[in-house]
Short mmCIF file of C-alpha atoms in Angstrom, two decimals:
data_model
loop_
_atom_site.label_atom_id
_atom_site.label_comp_id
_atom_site.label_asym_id
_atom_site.label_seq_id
_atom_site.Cartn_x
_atom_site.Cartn_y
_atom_site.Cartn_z
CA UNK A 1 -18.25 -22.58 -4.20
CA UNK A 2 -17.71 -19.57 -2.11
CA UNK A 3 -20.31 -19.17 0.31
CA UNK A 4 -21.44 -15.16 1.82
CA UNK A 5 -19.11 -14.96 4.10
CA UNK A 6 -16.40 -15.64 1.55
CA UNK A 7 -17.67 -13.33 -0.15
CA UNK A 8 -17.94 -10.20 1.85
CA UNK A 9 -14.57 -10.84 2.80
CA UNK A 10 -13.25 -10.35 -0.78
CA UNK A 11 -15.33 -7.01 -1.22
CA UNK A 12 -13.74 -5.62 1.94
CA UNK A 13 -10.72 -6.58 0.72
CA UNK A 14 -11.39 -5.19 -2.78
CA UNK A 15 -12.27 -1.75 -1.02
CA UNK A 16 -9.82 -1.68 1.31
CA UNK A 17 -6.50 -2.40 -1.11
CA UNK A 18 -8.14 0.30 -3.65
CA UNK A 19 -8.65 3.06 -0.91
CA UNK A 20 -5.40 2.05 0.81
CA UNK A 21 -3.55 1.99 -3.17
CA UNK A 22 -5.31 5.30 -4.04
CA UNK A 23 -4.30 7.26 -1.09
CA UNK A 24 -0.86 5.93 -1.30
CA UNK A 25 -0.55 7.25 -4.82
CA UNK A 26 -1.45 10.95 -3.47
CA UNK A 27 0.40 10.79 -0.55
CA UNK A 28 3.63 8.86 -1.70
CA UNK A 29 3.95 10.80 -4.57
CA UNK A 30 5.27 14.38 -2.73
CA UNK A 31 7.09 12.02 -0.17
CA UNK A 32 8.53 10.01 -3.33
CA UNK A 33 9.73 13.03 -4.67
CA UNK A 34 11.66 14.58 -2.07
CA UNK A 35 13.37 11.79 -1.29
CA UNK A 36 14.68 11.14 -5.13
CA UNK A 37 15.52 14.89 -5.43
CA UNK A 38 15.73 16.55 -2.06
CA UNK A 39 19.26 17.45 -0.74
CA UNK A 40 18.81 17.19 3.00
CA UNK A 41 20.19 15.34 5.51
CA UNK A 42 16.82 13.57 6.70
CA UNK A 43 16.84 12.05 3.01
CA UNK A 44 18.53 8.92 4.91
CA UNK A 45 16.65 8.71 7.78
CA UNK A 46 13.11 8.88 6.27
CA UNK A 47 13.62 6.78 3.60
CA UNK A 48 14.65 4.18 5.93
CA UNK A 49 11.84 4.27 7.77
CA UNK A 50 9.51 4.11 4.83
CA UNK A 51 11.12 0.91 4.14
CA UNK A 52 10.97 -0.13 7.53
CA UNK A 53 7.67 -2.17 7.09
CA UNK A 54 9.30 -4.66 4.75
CA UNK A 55 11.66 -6.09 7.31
CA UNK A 56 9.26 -5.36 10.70
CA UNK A 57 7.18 -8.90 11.60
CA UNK A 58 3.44 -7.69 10.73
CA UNK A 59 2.53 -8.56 14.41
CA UNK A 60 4.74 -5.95 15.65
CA UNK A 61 3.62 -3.27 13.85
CA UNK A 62 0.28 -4.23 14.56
CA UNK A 63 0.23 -4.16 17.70
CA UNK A 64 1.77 -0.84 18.03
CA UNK A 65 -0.68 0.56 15.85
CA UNK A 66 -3.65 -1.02 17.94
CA UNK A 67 -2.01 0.56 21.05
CA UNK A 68 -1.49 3.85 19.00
CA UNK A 69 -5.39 3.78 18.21
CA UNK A 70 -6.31 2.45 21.74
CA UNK A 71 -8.20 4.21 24.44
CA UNK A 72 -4.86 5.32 25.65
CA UNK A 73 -3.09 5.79 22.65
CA UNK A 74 -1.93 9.29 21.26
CA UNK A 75 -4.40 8.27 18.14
CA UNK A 76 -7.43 6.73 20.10
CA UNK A 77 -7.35 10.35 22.39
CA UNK A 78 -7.18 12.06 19.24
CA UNK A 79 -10.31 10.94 17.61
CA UNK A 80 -12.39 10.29 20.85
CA UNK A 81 -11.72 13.97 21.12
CA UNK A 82 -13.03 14.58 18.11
CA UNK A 83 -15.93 12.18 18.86
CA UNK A 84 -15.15 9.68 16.53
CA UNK A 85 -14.12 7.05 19.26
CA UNK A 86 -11.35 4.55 18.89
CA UNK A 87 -10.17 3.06 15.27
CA UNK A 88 -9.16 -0.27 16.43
CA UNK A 89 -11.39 -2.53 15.10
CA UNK A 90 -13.14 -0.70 12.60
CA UNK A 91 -12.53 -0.26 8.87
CA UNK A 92 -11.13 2.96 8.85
CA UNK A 93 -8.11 1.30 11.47
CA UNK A 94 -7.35 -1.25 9.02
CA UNK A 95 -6.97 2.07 6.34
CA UNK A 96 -4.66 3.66 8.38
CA UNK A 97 -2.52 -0.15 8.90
CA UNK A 98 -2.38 -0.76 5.83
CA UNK A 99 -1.67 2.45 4.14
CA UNK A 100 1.87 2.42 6.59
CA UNK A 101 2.48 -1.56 5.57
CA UNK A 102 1.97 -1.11 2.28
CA UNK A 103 3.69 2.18 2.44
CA UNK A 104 7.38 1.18 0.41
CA UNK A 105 5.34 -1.28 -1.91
CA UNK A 106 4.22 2.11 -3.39
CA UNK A 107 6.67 4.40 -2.45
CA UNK A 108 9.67 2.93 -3.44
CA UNK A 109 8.53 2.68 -7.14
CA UNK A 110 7.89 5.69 -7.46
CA UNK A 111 11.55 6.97 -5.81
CA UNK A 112 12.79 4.63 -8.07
CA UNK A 113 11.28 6.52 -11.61
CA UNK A 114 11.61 9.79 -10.14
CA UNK A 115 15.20 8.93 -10.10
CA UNK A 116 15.45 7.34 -13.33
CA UNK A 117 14.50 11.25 -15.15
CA UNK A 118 17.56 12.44 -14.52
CA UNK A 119 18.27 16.00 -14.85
CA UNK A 120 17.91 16.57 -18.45
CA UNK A 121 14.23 17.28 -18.98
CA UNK A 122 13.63 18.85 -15.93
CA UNK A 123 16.41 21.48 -17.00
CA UNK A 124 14.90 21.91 -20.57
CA UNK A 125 11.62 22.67 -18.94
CA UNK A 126 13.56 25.48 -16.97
CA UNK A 127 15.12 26.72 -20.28
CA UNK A 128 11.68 27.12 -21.75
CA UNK A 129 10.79 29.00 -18.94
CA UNK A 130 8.35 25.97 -17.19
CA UNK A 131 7.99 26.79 -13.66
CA UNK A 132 8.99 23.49 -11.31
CA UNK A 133 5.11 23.01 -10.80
CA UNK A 134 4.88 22.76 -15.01
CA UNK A 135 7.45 20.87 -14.89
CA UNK A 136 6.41 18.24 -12.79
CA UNK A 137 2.55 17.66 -13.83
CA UNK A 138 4.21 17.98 -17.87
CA UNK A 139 7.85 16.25 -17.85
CA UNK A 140 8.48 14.46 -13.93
CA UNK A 141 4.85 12.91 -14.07
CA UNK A 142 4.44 10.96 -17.35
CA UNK A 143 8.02 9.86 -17.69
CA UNK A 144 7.39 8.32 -14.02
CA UNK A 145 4.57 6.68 -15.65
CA UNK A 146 5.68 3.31 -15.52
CA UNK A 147 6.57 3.67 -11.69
CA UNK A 148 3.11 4.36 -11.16
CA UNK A 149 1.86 1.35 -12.83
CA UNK A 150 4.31 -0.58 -10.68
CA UNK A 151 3.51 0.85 -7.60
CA UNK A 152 -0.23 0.74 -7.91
CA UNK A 153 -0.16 -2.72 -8.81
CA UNK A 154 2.27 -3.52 -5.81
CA UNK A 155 0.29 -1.63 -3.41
CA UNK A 156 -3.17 -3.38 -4.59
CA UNK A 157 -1.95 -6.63 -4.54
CA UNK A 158 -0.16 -6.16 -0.89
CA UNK A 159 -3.08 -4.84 0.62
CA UNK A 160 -4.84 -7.59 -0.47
CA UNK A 161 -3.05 -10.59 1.20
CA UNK A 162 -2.35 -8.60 4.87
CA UNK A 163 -2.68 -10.95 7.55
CA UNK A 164 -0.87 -9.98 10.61
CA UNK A 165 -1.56 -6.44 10.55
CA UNK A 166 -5.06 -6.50 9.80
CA UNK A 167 -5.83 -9.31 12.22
CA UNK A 168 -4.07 -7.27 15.06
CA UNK A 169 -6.01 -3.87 14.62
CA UNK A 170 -8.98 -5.33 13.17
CA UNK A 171 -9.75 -8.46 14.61
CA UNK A 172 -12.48 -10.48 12.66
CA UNK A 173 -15.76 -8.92 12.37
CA UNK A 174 -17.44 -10.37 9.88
CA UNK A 175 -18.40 -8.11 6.83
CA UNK A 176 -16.28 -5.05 8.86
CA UNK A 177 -13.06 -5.91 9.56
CA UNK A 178 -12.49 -9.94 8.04
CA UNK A 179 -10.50 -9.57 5.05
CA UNK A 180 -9.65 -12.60 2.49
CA UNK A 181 -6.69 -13.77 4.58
CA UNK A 182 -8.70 -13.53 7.80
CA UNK A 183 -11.08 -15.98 5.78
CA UNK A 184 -9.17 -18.30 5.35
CA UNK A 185 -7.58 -18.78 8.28
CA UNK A 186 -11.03 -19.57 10.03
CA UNK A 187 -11.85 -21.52 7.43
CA UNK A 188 -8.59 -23.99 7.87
CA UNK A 189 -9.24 -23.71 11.61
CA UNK A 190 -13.34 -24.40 11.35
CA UNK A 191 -11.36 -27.77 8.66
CA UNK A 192 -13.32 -26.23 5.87
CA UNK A 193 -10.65 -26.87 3.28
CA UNK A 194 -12.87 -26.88 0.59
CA UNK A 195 -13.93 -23.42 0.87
CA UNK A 196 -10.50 -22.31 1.72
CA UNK A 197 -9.29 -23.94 -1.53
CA UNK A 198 -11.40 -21.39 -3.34
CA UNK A 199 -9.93 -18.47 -1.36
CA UNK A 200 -6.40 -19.56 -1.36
CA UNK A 201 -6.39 -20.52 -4.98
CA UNK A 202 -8.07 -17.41 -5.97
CA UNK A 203 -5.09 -15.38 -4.23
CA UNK A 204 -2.41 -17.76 -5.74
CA UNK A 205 -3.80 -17.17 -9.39
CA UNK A 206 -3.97 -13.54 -8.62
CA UNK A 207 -0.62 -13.23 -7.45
CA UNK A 208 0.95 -14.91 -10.01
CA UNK A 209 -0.94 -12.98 -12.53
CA UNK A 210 0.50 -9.43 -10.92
CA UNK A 211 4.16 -10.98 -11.07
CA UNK A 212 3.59 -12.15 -14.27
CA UNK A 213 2.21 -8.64 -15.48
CA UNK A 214 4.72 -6.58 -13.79
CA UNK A 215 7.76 -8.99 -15.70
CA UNK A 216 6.20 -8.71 -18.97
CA UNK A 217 5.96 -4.78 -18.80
CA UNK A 218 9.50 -4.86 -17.52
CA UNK A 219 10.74 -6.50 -20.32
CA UNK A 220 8.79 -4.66 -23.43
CA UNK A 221 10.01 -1.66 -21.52
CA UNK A 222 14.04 -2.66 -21.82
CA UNK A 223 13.17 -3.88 -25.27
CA UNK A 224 12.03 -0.60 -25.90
#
């Protein structure tokens, strides 16, 4: 069984991949829609970079992130200014990590249903004299619905199994900064396989189950 330890870990994790998912939904949702319908010339550049996490090693951009929030970093002199000291190593560092990892899990998704609206309804809103705010929260949002879904799950389920990252901003303080995979890596190194079964297994269902989720509403919606 999982002992306490085992199980703070999965309620920071649990916190952490909702607060990291949430916020990505607010924030990637302007940033998804500019770059599915804006016509500028940064369009290229930006949206590269928002995938850039998906091909950077984790260790890479975790360490430039704990140098960012370091003592010396532009970040860390920003909030010890403010006289909230240094985010390295806290829970509010591993926020900010993961909210940039996890950024095109979220992002992308939701560039990708943006897209698929076409021009149609958002002209038929204009002809019935919908201003482009209406007709985003009335026509853009619920047909990018299932976008949404597929970033939310995607970003949740991400967040959950960072390793590299996490470990390089937030080390492993127990019940602060030791996520799930954190866990389990001490437990394989302390040769407690038993109780890294538990985790490892639980994470491997879990996964599965998200893949397995996101397939099935993928194929009622082509049905459809």
């Amino acid at each position: 069984m999982l002992d306490t330890t085992s199980l703070a870990a999965i309620r920071l994790s649990v916190e952490l991949a909702l607060a990291t998912t949430l916020t990505l939904l607010v924030l990637g949702t302007p940033l998804a829609w500019w770059l599915a319908r804006g016509r500028t010339r940064w369009r290229v550049p930006v949206r590269a970079l928002v995938a850039l996490p998906l091909v950077l090693p984790p260790s890479v951009l975790g360490f430039y992130l704990l140098v960012a929030m370091g003592p010396n970093g532009p970040l860390g002199a920003a909030t010890r200014a403010l006289g909230w000291g240094t985010l390295a190593f806290t829970f509010w560092g591993l926020l900010i990590g993961s909210i940039i990892y996890s950024l095109p899990f979220v992002v992308q998704p939701l560039i990708n249903a943006f897209e698929g609206i076409g021009e149609r309804p958002l002209e038929a809103a204009a002809t019935l004299r919908a201003s482009p705010l209406d007709a985003f929260w009335h026509v853009a949002l619920p047909l990018a619905r299932p976008g949404y879904v597929t970033g939310a799950v995607m970003g949740f389920a991400h967040t959950l199994g960072e390793f590299g990252v996490v470990l390089m901003i937030g080390g492993n303080i127990p019940g602060q900064t030791r996520v799930i995979s954190v866990q389990i890596y001490d437990h394989v190194e302390a040769l407690e396989y038993t109780q890294a079964h538990w985790l490892a297994g639980g994470m491997l269902a879990f996964s599965f189950l998200v893949l397995l989720a996101l397939h099935t509403l993928q194929s009622r919606k082509e049905v459809v």
